[in-house]
PDB file of C-alpha atoms in Angstrom:
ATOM      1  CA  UNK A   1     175.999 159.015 266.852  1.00  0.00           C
ATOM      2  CA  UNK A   2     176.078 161.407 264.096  1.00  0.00           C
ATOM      3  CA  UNK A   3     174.281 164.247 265.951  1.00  0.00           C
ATOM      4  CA  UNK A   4     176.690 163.782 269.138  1.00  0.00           C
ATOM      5  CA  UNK A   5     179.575 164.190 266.903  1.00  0.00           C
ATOM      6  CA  UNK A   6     177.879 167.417 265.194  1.00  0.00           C
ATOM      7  CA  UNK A   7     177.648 168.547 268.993  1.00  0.00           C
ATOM      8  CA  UNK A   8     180.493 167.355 270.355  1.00  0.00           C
ATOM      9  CA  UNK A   9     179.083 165.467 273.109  1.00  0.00           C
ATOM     10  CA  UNK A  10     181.547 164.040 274.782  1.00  0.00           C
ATOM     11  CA  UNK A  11     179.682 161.739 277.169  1.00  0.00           C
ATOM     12  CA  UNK A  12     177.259 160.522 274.829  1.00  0.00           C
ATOM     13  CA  UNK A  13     179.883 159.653 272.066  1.00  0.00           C
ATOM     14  CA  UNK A  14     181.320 157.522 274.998  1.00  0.00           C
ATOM     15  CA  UNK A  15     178.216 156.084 276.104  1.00  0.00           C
ATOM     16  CA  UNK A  16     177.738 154.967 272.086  1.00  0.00           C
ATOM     17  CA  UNK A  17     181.095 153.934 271.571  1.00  0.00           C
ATOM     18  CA  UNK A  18     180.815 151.732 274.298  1.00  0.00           C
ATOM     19  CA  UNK A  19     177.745 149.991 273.077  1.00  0.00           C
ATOM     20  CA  UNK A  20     179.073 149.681 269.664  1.00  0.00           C
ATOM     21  CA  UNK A  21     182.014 148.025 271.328  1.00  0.00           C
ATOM     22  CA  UNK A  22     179.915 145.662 273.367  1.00  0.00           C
ATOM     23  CA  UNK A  23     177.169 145.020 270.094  1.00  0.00           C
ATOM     24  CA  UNK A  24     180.224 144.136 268.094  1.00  0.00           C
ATOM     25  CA  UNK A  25     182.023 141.730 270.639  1.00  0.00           C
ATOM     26  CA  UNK A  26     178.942 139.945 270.921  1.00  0.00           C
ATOM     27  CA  UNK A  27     178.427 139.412 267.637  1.00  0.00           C
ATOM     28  CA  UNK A  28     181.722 138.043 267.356  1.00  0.00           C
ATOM     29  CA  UNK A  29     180.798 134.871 269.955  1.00  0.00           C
ATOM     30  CA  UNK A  30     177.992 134.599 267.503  1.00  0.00           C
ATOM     31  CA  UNK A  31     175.416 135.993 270.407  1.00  0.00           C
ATOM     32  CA  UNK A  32     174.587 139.584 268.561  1.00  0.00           C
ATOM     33  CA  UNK A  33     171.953 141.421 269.315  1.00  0.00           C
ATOM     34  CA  UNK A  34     168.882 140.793 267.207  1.00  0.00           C
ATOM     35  CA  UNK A  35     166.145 141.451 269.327  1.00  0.00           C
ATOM     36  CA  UNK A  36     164.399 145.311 270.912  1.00  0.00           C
ATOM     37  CA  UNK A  37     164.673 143.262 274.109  1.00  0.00           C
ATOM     38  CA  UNK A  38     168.362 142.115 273.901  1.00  0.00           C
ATOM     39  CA  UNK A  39     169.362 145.785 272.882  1.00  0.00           C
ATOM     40  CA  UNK A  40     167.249 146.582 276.141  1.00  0.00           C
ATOM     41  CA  UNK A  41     169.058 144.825 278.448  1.00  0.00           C
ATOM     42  CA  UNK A  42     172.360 145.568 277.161  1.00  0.00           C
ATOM     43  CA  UNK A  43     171.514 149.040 278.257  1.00  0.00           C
ATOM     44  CA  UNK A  44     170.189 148.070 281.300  1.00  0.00           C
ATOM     45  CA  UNK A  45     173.601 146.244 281.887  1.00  0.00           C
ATOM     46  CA  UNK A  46     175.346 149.136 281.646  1.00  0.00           C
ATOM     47  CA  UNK A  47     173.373 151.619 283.376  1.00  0.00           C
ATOM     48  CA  UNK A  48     173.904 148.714 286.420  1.00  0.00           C
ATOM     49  CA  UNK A  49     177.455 148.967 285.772  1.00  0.00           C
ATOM     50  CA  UNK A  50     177.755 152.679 285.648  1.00  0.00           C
ATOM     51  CA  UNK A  51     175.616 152.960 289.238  1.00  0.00           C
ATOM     52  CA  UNK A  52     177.663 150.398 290.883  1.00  0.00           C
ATOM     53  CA  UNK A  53     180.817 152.458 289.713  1.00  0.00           C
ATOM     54  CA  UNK A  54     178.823 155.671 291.074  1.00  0.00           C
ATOM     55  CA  UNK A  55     179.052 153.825 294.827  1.00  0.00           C
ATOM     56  CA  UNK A  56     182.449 152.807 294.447  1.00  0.00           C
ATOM     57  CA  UNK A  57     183.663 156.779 293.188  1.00  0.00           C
ATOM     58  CA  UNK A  58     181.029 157.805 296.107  1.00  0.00           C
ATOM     59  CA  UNK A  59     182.558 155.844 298.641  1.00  0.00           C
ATOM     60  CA  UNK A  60     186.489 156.959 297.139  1.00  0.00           C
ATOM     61  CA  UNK A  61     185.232 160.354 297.250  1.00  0.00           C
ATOM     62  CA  UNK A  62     185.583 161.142 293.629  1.00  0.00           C
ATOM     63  CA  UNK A  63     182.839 163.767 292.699  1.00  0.00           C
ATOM     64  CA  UNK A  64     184.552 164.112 289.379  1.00  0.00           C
ATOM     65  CA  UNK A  65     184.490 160.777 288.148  1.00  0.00           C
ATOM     66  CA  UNK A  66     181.125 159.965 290.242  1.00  0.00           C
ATOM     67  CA  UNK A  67     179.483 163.791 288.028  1.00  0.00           C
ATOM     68  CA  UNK A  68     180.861 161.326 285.020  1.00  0.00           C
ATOM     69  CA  UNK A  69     178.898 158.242 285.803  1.00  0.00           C
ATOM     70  CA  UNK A  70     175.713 159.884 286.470  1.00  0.00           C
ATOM     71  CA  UNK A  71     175.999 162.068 283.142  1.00  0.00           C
ATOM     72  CA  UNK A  72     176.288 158.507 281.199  1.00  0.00           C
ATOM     73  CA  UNK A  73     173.574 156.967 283.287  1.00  0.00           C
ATOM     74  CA  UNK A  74     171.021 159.925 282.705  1.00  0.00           C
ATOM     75  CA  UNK A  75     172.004 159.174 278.857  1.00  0.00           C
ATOM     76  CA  UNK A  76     170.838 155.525 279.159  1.00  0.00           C
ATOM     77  CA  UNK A  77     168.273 156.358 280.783  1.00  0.00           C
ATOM     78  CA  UNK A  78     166.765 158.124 278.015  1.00  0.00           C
ATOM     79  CA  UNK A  79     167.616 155.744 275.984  1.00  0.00           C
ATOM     80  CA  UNK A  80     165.855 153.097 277.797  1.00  0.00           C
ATOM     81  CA  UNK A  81     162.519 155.471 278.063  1.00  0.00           C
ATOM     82  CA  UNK A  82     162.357 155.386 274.473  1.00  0.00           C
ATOM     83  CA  UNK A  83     161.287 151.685 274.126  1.00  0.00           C
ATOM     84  CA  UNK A  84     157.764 150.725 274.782  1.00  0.00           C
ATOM     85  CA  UNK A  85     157.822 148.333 277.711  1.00  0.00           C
ATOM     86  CA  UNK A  86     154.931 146.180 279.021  1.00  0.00           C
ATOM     87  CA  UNK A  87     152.765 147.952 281.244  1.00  0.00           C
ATOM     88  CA  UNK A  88     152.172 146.242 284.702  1.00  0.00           C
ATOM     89  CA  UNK A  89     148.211 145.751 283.634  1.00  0.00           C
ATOM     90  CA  UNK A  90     149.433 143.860 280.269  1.00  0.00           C
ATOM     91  CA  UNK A  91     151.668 141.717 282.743  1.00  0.00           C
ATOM     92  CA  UNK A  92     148.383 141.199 284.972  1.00  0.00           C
ATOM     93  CA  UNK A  93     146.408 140.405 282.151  1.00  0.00           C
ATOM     94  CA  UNK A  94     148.574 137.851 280.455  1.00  0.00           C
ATOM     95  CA  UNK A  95     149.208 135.725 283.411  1.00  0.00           C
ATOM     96  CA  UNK A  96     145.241 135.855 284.699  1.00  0.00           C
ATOM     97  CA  UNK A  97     144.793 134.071 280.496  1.00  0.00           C
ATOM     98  CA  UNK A  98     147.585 131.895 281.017  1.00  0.00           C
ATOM     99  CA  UNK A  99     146.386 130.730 284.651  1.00  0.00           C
ATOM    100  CA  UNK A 100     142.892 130.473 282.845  1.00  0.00           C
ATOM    101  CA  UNK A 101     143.741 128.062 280.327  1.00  0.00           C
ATOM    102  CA  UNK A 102     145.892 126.063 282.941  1.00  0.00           C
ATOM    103  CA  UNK A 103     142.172 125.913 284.885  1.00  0.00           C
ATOM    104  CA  UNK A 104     140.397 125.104 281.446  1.00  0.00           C
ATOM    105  CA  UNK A 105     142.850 122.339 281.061  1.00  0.00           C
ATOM    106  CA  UNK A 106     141.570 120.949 284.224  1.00  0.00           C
ATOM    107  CA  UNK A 107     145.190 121.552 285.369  1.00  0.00           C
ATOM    108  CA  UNK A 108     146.436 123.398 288.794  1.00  0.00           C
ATOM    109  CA  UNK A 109     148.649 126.174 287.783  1.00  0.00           C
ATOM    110  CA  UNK A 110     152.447 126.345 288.917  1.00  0.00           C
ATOM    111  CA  UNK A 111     154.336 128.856 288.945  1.00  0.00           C
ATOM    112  CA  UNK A 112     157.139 127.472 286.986  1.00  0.00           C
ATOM    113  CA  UNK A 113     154.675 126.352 284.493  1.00  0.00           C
ATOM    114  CA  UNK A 114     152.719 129.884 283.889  1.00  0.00           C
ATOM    115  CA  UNK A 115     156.285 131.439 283.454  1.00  0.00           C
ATOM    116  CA  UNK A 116     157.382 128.652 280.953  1.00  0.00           C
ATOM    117  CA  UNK A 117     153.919 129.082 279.258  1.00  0.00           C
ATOM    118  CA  UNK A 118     154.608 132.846 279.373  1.00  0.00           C
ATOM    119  CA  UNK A 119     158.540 132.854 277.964  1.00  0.00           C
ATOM    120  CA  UNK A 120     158.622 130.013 275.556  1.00  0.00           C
ATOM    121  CA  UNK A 121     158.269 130.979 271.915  1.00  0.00           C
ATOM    122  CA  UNK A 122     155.209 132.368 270.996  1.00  0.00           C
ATOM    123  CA  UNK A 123     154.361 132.872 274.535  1.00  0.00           C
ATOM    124  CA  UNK A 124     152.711 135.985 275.151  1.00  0.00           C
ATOM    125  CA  UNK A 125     156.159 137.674 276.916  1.00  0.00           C
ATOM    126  CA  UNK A 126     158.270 136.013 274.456  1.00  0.00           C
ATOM    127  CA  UNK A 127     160.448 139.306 273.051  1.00  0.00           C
ATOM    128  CA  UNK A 128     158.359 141.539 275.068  1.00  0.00           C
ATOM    129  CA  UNK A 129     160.345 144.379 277.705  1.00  0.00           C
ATOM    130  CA  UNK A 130     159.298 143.902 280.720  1.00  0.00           C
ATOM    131  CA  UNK A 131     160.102 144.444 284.530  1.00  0.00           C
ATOM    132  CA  UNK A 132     160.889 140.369 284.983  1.00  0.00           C
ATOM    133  CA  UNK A 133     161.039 141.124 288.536  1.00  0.00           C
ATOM    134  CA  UNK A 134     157.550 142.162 288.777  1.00  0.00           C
ATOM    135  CA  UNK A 135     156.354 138.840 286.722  1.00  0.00           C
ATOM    136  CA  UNK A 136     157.731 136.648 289.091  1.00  0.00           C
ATOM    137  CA  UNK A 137     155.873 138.470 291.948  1.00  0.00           C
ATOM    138  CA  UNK A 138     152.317 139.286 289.897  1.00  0.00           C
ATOM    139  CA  UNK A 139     153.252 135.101 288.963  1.00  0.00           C
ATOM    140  CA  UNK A 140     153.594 134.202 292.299  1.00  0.00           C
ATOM    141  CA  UNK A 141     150.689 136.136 294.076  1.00  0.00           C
ATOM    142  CA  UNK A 142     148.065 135.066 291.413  1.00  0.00           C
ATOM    143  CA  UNK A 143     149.205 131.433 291.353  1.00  0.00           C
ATOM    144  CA  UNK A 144     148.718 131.449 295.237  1.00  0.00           C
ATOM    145  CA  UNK A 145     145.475 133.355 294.962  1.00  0.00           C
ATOM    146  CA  UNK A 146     144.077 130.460 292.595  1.00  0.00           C
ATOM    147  CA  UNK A 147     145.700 127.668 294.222  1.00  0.00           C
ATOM    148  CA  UNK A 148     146.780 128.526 298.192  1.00  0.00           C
ATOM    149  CA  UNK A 149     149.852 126.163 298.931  1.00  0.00           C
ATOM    150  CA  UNK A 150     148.944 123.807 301.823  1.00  0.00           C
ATOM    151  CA  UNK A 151     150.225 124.204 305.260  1.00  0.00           C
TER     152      UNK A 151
END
């Protein structure tokens, strides 16, 4: 925040501000963030927020305020690429051990199970960034593969 002030970056100091503002009105409902991967999706939030207000300005035609949206998202953005994530071979990798020990177990692995196994404290995604999206799917391909649902 300090260099942005030094440069008098406008859109940046708003992007910040608006953070701050959201950090410290959640940690007045007691829900503050506390975690790499809460701060994450705060910021993944807003960059949502910002490119739905992009379509909206878009479909007003209003390059001005649409030029202002993308500026903040493009800030966000680099924020986001500055946290390691889970790559999609980590992802693989944990659910193939999870779905292993499920087998070892002599249990058939669900998906809702893997995930829970996955999530739960001290689960190997517990606090991690990741692309949830792409669990679910790696989840649900690789819980098929081992176990084919029956017709």
């Amino acid at each position: 925040m300090k260099e942005a002030l030094k440069t008098k970056d406008k859109s940046r100091l708003n992007v910040l501000r608006g953070i701050l503002t959201e950090t410290t009105s959640l940690e007045k409902e007691s829900k503050g963030i506390k975690t790499d991967k809460q701060l994450y999706k705060l910021l993944q939030k807003r960059k949502t927020a910002s490119s739905n207000a992009v379509r909206e300005f878009q479909a007003a035609n209003r390059g001005d305020l649409t030029a202002k949206e993308n500026e903040q998202i493009d800030i966000l953005q680099g924020y986001l690429d500055g946290f390691a994530t889970t790559t999609a071979d980590e992802v693989v990798g944990a659910i193939q051990t999870t779905i292993h020990e499920f087998q070892t177990e002599g249990v058939t692995p669900k998906r809702d199970k893997v995930r829970a196994k996955l999530f739960r404290p001290g689960g190997a995604f517990e606090d991690k960034i990741l692309d949830e999206a792409l669990v679910a799917k790696t989840i649900n391909r690789m819980v098929h593969e081992v176990a084919p649902s029956k017709p």
